[in-house]
mmCIF file of N, CA and C in Angstrom:
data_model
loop_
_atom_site.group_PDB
_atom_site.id
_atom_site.type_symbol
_atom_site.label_atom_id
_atom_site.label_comp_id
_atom_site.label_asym_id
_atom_site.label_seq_id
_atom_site.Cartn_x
_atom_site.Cartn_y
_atom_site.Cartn_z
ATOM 1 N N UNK A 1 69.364 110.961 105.186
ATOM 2 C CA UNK A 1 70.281 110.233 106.050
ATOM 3 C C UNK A 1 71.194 109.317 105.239
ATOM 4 N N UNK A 2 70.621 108.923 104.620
ATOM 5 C CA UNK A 2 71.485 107.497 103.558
ATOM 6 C C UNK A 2 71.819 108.220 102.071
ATOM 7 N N UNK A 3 70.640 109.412 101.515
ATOM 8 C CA UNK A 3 71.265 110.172 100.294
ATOM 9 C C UNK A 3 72.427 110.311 100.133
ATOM 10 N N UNK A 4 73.373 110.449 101.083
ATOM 11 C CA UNK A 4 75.125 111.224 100.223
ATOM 12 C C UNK A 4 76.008 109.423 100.580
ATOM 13 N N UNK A 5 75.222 108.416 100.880
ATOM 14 C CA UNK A 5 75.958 106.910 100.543
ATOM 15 C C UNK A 5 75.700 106.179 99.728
ATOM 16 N N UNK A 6 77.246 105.853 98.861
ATOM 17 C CA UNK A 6 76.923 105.163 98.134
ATOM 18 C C UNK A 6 76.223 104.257 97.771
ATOM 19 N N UNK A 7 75.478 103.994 96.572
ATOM 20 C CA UNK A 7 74.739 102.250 96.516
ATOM 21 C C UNK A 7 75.984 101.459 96.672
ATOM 22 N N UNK A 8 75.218 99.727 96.984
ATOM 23 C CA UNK A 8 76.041 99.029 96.922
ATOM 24 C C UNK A 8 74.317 97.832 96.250
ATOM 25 N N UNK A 9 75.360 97.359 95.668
ATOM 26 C CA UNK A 9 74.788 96.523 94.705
ATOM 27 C C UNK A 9 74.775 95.049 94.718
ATOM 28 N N UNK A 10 74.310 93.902 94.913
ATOM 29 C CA UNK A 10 74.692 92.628 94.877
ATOM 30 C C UNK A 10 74.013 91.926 93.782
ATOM 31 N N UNK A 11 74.879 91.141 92.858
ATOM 32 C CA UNK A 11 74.269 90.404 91.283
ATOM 33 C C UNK A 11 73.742 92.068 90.722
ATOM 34 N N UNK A 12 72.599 90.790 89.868
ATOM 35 C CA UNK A 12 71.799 91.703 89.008
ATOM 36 C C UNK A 12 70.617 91.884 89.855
ATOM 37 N N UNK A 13 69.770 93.118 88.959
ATOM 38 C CA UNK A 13 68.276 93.329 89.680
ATOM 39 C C UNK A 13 67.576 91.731 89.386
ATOM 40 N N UNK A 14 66.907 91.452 90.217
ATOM 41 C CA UNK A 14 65.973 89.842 89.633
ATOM 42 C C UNK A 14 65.942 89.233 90.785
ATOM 43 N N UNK A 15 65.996 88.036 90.899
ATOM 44 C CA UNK A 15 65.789 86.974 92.089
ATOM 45 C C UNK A 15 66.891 86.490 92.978
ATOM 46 N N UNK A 16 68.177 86.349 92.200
ATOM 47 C CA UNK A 16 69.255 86.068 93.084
ATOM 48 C C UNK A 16 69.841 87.617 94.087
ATOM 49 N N UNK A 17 69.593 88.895 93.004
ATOM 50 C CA UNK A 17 69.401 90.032 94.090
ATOM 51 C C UNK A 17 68.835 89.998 95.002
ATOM 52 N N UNK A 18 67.265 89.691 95.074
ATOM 53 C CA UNK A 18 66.569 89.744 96.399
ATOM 54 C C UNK A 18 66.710 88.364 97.422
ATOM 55 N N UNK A 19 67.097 87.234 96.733
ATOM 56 C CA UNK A 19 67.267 86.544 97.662
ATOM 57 C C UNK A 19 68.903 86.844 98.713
ATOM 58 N N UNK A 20 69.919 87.523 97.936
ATOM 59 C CA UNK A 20 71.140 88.121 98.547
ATOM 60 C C UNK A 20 70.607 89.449 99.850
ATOM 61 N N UNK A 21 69.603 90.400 99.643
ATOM 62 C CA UNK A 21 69.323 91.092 100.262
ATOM 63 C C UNK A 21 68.712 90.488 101.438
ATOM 64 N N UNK A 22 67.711 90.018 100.663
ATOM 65 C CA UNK A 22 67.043 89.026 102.512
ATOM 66 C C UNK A 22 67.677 88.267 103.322
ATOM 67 N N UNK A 23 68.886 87.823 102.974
ATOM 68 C CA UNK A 23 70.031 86.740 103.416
ATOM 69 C C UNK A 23 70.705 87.934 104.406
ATOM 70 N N UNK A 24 71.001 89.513 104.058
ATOM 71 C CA UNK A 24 72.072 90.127 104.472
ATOM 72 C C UNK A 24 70.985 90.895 105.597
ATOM 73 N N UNK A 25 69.487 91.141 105.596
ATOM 74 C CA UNK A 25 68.765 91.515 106.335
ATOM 75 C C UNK A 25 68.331 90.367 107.485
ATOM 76 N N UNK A 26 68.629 89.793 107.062
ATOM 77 C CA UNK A 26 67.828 88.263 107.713
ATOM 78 C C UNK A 26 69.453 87.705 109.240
ATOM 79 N N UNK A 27 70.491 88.421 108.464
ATOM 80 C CA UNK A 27 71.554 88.463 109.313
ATOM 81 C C UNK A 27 72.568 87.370 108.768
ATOM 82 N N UNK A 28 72.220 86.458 107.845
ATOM 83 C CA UNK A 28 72.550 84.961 107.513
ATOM 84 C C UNK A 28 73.800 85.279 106.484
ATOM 85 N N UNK A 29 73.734 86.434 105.603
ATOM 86 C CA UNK A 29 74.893 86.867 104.848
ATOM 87 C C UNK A 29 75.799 87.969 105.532
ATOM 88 N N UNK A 30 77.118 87.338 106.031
ATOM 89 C CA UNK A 30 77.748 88.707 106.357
ATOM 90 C C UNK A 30 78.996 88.957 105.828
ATOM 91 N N UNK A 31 79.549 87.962 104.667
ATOM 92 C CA UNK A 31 80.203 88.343 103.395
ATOM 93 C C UNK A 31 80.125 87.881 102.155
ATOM 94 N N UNK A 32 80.915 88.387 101.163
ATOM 95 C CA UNK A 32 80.721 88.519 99.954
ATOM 96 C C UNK A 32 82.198 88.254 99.096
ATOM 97 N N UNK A 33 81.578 87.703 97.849
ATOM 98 C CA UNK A 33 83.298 87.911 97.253
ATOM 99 C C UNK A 33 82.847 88.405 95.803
ATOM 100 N N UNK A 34 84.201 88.935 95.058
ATOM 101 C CA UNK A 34 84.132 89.750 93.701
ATOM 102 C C UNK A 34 85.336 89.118 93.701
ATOM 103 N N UNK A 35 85.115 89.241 92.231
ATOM 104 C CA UNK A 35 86.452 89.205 91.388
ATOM 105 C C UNK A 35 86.779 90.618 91.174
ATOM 106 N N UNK A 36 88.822 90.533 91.757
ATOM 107 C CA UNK A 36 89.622 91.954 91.688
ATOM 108 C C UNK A 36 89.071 92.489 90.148
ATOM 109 N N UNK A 37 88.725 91.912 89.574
ATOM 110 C CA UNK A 37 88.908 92.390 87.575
ATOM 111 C C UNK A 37 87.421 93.119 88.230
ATOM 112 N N UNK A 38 86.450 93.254 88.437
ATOM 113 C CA UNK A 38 85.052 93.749 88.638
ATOM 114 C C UNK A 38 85.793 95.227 88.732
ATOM 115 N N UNK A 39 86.217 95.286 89.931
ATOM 116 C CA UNK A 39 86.929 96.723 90.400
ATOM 117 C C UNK A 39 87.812 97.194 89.341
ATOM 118 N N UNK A 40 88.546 96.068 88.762
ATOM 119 C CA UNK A 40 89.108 97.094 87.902
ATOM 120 C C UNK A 40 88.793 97.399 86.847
ATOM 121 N N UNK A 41 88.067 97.094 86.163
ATOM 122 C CA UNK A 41 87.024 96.946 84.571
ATOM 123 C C UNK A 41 86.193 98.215 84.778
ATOM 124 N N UNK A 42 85.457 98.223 86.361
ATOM 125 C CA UNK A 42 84.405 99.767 86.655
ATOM 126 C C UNK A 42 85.667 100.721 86.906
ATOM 127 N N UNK A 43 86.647 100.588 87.456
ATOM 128 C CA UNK A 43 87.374 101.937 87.620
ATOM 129 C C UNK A 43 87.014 102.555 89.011
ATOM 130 N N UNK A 44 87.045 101.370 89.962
ATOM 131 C CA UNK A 44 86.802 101.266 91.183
ATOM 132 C C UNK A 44 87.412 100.739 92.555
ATOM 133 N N UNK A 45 88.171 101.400 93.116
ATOM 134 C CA UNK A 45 89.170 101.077 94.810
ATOM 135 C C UNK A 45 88.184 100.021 94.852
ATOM 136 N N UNK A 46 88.858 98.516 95.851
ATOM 137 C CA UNK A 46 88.439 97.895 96.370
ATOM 138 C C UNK A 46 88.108 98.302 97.864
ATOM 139 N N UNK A 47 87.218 97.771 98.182
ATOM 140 C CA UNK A 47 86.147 97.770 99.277
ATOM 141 C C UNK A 47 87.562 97.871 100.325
ATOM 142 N N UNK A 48 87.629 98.851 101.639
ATOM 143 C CA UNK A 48 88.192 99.309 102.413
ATOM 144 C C UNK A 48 87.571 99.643 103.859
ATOM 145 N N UNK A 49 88.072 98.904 104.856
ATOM 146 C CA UNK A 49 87.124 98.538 105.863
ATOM 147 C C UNK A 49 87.153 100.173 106.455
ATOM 148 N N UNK A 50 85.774 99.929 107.035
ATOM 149 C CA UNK A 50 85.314 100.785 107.297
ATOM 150 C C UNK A 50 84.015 102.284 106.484
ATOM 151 N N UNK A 51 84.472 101.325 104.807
ATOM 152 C CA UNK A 51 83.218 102.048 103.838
ATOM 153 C C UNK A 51 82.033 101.769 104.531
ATOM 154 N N UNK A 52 80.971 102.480 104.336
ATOM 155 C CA UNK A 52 79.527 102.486 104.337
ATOM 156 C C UNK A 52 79.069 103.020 102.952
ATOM 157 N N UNK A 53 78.206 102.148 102.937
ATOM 158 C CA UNK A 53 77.238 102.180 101.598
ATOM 159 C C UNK A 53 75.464 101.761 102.136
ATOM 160 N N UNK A 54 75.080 101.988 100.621
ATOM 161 C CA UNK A 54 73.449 101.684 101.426
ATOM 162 C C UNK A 54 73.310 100.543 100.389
ATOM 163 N N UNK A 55 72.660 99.454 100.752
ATOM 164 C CA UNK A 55 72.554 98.699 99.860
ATOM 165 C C UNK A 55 71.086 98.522 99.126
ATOM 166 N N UNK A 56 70.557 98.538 98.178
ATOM 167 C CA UNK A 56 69.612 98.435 97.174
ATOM 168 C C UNK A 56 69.109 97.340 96.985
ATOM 169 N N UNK A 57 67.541 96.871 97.143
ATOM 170 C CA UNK A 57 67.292 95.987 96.339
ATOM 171 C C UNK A 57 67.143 96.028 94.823
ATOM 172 N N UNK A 58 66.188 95.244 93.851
ATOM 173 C CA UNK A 58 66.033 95.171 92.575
ATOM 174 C C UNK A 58 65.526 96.094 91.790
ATOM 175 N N UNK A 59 64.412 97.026 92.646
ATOM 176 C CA UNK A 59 63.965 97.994 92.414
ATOM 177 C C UNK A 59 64.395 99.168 92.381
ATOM 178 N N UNK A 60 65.529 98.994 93.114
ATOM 179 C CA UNK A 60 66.504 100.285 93.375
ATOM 180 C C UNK A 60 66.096 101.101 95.144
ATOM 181 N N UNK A 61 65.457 100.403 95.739
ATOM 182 C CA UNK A 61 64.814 100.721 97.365
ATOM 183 C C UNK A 61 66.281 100.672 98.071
ATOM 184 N N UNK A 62 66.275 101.774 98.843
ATOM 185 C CA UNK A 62 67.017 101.543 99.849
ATOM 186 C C UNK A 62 67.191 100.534 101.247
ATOM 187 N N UNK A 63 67.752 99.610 101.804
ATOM 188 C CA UNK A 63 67.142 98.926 102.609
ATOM 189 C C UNK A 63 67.702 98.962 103.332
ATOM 190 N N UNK A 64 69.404 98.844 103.586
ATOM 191 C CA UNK A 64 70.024 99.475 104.983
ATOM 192 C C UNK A 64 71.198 99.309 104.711
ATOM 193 N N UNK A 65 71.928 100.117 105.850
ATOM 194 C CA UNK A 65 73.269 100.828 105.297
ATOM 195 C C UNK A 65 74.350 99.350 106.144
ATOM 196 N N UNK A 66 75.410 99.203 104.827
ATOM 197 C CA UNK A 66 76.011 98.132 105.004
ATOM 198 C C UNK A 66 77.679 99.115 105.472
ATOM 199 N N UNK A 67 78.749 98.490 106.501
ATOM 200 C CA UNK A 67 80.104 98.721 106.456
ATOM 201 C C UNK A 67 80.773 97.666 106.790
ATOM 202 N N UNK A 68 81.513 97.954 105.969
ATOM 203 C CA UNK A 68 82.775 97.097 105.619
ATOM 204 C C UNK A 68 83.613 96.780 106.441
ATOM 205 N N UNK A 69 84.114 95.171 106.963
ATOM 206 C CA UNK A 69 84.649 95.027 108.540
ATOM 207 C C UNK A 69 85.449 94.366 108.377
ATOM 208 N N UNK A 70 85.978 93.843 107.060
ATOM 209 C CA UNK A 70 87.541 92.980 106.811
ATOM 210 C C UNK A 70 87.516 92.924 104.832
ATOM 211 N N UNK A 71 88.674 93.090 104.379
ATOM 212 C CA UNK A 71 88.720 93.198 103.483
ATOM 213 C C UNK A 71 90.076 92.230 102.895
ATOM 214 N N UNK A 72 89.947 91.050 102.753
ATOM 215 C CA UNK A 72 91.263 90.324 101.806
ATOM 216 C C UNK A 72 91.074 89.980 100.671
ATOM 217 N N UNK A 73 92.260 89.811 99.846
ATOM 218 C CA UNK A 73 92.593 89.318 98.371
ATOM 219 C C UNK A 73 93.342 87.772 98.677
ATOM 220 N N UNK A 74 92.582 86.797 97.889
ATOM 221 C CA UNK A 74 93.045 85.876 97.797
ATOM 222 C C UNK A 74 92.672 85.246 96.580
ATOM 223 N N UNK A 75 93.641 83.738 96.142
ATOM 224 C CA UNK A 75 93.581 83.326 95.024
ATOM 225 C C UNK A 75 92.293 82.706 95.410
ATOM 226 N N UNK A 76 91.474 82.304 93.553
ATOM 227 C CA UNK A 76 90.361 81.134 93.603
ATOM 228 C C UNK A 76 90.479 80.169 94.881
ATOM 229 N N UNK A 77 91.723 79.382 94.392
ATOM 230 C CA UNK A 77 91.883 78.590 95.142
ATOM 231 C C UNK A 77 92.268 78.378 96.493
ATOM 232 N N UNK A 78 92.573 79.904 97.196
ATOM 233 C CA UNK A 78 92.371 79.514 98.381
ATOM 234 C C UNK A 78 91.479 80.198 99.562
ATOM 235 N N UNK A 79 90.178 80.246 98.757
ATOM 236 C CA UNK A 79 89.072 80.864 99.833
ATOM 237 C C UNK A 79 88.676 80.041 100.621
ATOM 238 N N UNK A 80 88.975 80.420 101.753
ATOM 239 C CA UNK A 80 88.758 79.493 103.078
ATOM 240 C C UNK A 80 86.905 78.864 102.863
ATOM 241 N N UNK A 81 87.028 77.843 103.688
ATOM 242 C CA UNK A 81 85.273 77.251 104.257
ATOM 243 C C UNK A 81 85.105 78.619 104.742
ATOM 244 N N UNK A 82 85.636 78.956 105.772
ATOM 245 C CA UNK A 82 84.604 80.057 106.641
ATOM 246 C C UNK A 82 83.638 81.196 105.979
ATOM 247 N N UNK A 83 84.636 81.775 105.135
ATOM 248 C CA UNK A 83 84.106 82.806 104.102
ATOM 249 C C UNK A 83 83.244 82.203 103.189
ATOM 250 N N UNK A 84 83.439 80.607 102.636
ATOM 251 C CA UNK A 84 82.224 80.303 101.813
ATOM 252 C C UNK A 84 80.773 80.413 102.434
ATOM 253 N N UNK A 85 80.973 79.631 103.929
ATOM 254 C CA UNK A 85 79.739 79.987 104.989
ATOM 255 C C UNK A 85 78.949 80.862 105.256
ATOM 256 N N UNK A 86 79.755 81.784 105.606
ATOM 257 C CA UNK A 86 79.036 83.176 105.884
ATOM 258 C C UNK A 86 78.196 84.080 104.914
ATOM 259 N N UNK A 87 79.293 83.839 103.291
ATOM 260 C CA UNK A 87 78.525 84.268 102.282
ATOM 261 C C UNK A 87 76.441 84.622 102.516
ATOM 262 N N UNK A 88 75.754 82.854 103.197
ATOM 263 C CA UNK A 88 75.295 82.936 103.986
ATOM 264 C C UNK A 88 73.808 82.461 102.340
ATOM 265 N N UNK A 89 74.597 81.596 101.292
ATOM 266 C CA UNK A 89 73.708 81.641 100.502
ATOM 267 C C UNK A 89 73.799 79.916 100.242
ATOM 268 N N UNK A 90 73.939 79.159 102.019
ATOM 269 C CA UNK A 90 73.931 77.976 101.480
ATOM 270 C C UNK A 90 74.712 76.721 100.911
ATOM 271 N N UNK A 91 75.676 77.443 100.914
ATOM 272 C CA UNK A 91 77.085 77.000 100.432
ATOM 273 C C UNK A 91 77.400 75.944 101.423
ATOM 274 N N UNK A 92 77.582 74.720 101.560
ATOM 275 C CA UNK A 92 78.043 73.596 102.465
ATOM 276 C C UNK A 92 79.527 73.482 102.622
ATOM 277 N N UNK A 93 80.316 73.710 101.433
ATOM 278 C CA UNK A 93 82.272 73.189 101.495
ATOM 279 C C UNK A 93 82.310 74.776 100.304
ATOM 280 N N UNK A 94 83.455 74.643 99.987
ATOM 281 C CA UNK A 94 84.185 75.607 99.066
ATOM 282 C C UNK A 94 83.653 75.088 97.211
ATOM 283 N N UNK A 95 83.791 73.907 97.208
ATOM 284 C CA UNK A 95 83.455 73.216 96.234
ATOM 285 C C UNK A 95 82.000 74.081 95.828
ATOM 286 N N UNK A 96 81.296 74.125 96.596
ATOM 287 C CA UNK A 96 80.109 74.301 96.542
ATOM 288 C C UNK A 96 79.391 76.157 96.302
ATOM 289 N N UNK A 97 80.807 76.485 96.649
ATOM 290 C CA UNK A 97 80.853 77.960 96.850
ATOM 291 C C UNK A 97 81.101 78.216 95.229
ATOM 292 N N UNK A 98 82.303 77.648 94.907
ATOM 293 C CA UNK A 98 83.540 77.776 93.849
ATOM 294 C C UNK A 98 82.056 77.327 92.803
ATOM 295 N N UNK A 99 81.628 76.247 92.284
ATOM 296 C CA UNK A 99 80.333 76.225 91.617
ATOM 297 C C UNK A 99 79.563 77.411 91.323
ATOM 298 N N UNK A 100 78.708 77.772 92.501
ATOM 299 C CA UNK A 100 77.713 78.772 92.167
ATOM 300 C C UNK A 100 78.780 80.153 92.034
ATOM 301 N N UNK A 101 79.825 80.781 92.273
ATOM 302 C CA UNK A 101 80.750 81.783 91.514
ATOM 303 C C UNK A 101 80.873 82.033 90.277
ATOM 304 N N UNK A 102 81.403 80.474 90.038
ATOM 305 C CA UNK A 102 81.820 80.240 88.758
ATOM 306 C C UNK A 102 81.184 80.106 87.780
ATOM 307 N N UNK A 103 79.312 79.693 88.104
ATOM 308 C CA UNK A 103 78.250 79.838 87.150
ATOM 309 C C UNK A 103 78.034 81.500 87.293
ATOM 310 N N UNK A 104 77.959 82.541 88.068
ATOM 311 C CA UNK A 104 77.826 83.372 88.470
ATOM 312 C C UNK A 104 78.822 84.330 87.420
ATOM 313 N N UNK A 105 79.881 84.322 87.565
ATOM 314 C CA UNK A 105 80.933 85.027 86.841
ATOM 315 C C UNK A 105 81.166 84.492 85.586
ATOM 316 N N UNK A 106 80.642 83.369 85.051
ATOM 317 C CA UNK A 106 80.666 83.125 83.611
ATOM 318 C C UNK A 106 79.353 83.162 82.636
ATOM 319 N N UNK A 107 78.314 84.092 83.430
ATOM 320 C CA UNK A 107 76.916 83.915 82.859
ATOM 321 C C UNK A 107 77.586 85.265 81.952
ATOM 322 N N UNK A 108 76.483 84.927 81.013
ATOM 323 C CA UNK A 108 76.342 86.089 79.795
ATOM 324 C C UNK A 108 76.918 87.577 80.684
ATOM 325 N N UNK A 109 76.071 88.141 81.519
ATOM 326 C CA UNK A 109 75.579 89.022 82.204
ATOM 327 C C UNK A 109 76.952 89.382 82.514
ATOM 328 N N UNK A 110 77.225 88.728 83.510
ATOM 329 C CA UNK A 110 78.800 88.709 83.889
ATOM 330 C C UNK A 110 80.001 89.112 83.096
ATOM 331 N N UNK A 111 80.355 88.326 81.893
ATOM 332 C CA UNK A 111 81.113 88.324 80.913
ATOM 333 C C UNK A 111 81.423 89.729 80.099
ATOM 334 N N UNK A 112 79.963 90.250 79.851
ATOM 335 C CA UNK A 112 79.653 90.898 79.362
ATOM 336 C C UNK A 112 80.515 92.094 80.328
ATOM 337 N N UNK A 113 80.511 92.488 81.406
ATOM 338 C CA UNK A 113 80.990 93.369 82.638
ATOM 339 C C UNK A 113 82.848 93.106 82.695
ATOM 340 N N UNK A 114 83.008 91.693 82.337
ATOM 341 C CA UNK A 114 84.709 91.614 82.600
ATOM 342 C C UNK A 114 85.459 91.508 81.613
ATOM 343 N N UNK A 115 84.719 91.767 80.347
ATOM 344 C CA UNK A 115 85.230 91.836 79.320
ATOM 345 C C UNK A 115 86.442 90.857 78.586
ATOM 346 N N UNK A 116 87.006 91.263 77.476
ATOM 347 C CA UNK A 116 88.282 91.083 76.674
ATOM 348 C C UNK A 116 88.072 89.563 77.000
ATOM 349 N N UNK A 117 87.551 88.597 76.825
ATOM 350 C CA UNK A 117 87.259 87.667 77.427
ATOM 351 C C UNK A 117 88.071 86.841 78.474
ATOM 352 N N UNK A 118 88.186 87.316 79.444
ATOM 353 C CA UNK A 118 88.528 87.096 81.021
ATOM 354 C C UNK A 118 87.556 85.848 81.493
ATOM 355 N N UNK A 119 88.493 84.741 81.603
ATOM 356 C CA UNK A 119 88.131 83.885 82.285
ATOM 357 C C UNK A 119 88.432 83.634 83.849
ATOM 358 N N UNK A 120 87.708 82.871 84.471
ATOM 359 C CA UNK A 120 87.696 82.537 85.802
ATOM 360 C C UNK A 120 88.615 81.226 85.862
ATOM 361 N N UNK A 121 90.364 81.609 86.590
ATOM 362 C CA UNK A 121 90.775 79.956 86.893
ATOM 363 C C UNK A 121 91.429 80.243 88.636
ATOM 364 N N UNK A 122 91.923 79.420 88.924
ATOM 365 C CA UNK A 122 92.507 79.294 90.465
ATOM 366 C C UNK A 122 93.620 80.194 90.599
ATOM 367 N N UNK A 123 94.602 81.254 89.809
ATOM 368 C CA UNK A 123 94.797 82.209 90.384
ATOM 369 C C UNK A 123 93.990 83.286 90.322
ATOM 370 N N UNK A 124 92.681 83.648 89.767
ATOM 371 C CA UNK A 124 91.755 84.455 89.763
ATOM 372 C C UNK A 124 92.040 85.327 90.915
ATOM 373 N N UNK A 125 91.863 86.803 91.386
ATOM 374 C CA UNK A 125 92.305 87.057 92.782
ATOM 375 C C UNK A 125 90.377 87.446 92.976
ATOM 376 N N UNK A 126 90.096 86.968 93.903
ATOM 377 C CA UNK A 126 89.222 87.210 94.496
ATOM 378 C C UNK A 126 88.780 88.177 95.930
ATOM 379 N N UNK A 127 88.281 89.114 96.035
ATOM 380 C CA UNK A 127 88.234 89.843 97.161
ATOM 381 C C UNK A 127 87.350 89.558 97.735
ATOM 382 N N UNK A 128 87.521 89.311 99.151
ATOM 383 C CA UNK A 128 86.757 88.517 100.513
ATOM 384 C C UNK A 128 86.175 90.014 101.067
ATOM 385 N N UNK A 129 85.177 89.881 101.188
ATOM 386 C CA UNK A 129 84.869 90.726 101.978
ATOM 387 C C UNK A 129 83.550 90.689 103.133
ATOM 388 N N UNK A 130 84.123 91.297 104.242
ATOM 389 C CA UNK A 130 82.930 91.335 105.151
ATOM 390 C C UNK A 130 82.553 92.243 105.707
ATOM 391 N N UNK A 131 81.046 92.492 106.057
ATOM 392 C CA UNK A 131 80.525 93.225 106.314
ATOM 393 C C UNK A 131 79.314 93.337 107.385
ATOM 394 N N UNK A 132 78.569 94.256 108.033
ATOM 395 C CA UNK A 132 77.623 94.270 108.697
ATOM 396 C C UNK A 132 76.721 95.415 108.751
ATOM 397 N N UNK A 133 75.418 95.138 109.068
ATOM 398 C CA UNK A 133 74.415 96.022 109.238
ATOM 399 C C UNK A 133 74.590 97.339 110.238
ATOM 400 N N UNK A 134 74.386 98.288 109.488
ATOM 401 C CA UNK A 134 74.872 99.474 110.397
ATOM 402 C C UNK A 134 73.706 100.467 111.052
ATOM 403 N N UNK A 135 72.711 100.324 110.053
ATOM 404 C CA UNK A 135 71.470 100.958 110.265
ATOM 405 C C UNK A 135 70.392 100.586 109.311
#
């Protein structure tokens, strides 16, 4: 049923993965943001409403099929509160969002993925995206 959909992936395999999965099962996460450079570094269309994917925990388990229900590009600096909210990982203001990103996208791990050394500043384009449980 879920074999011919794509994975979809959130962080790395480890703890902030599974705590992102239980957040998006739990109903509490119903978007997400990337940096446009992610998509373009893998050689990958940005997220287009209406994709379905299955999303994976750490182990690589299937856990349920996610689609895509709004898709914008905006600068660092102007990701709304709402979208920091929903993210759904805790985030109180944007400030707070913009923090855990920005430790997020400048860890080793990260860096390592966006290469040529690409830094994170306020025109960064960031892709908003939202989504919901489909099955």
């Amino acid at each position: 049923m879920t074999a011919e959909l794509p994975i979809i992936e959130f962080a790395f395999p480890g703890p902030l993965r599974d705590r992102i999965v239980a957040a998006i099962e739990a109903g509490a996460k119903t978007a997400t943001s990337s940096l446009l450079r992610e998509y373009e570094v893998a050689g990958e269309p940005v997220p287009q409403v209406g994709f379905r994917g299955v999303l994976v925990d750490s182990t690589g388990r299937r856990r349920v099929v996610l689609e895509t229900t709004a898709v914008e590009l905006v600068r660092l600096s102007d990701v709304p509160l709402q979208h920091a909210l929903d993210e759904g990982e805790g985030y109180a203001s944007v400030d707070d969002w913009r923090a855990g990103h920005l430790r997020f996208w400048s860890s080793a791990q990260m860096q390592e993925e966006l290469g040529d050394g690409f830094t994170v500043d306020d025109s960064s384009v960031v892709v908003l995206e939202r989504f919901e449980i489909v099955r």
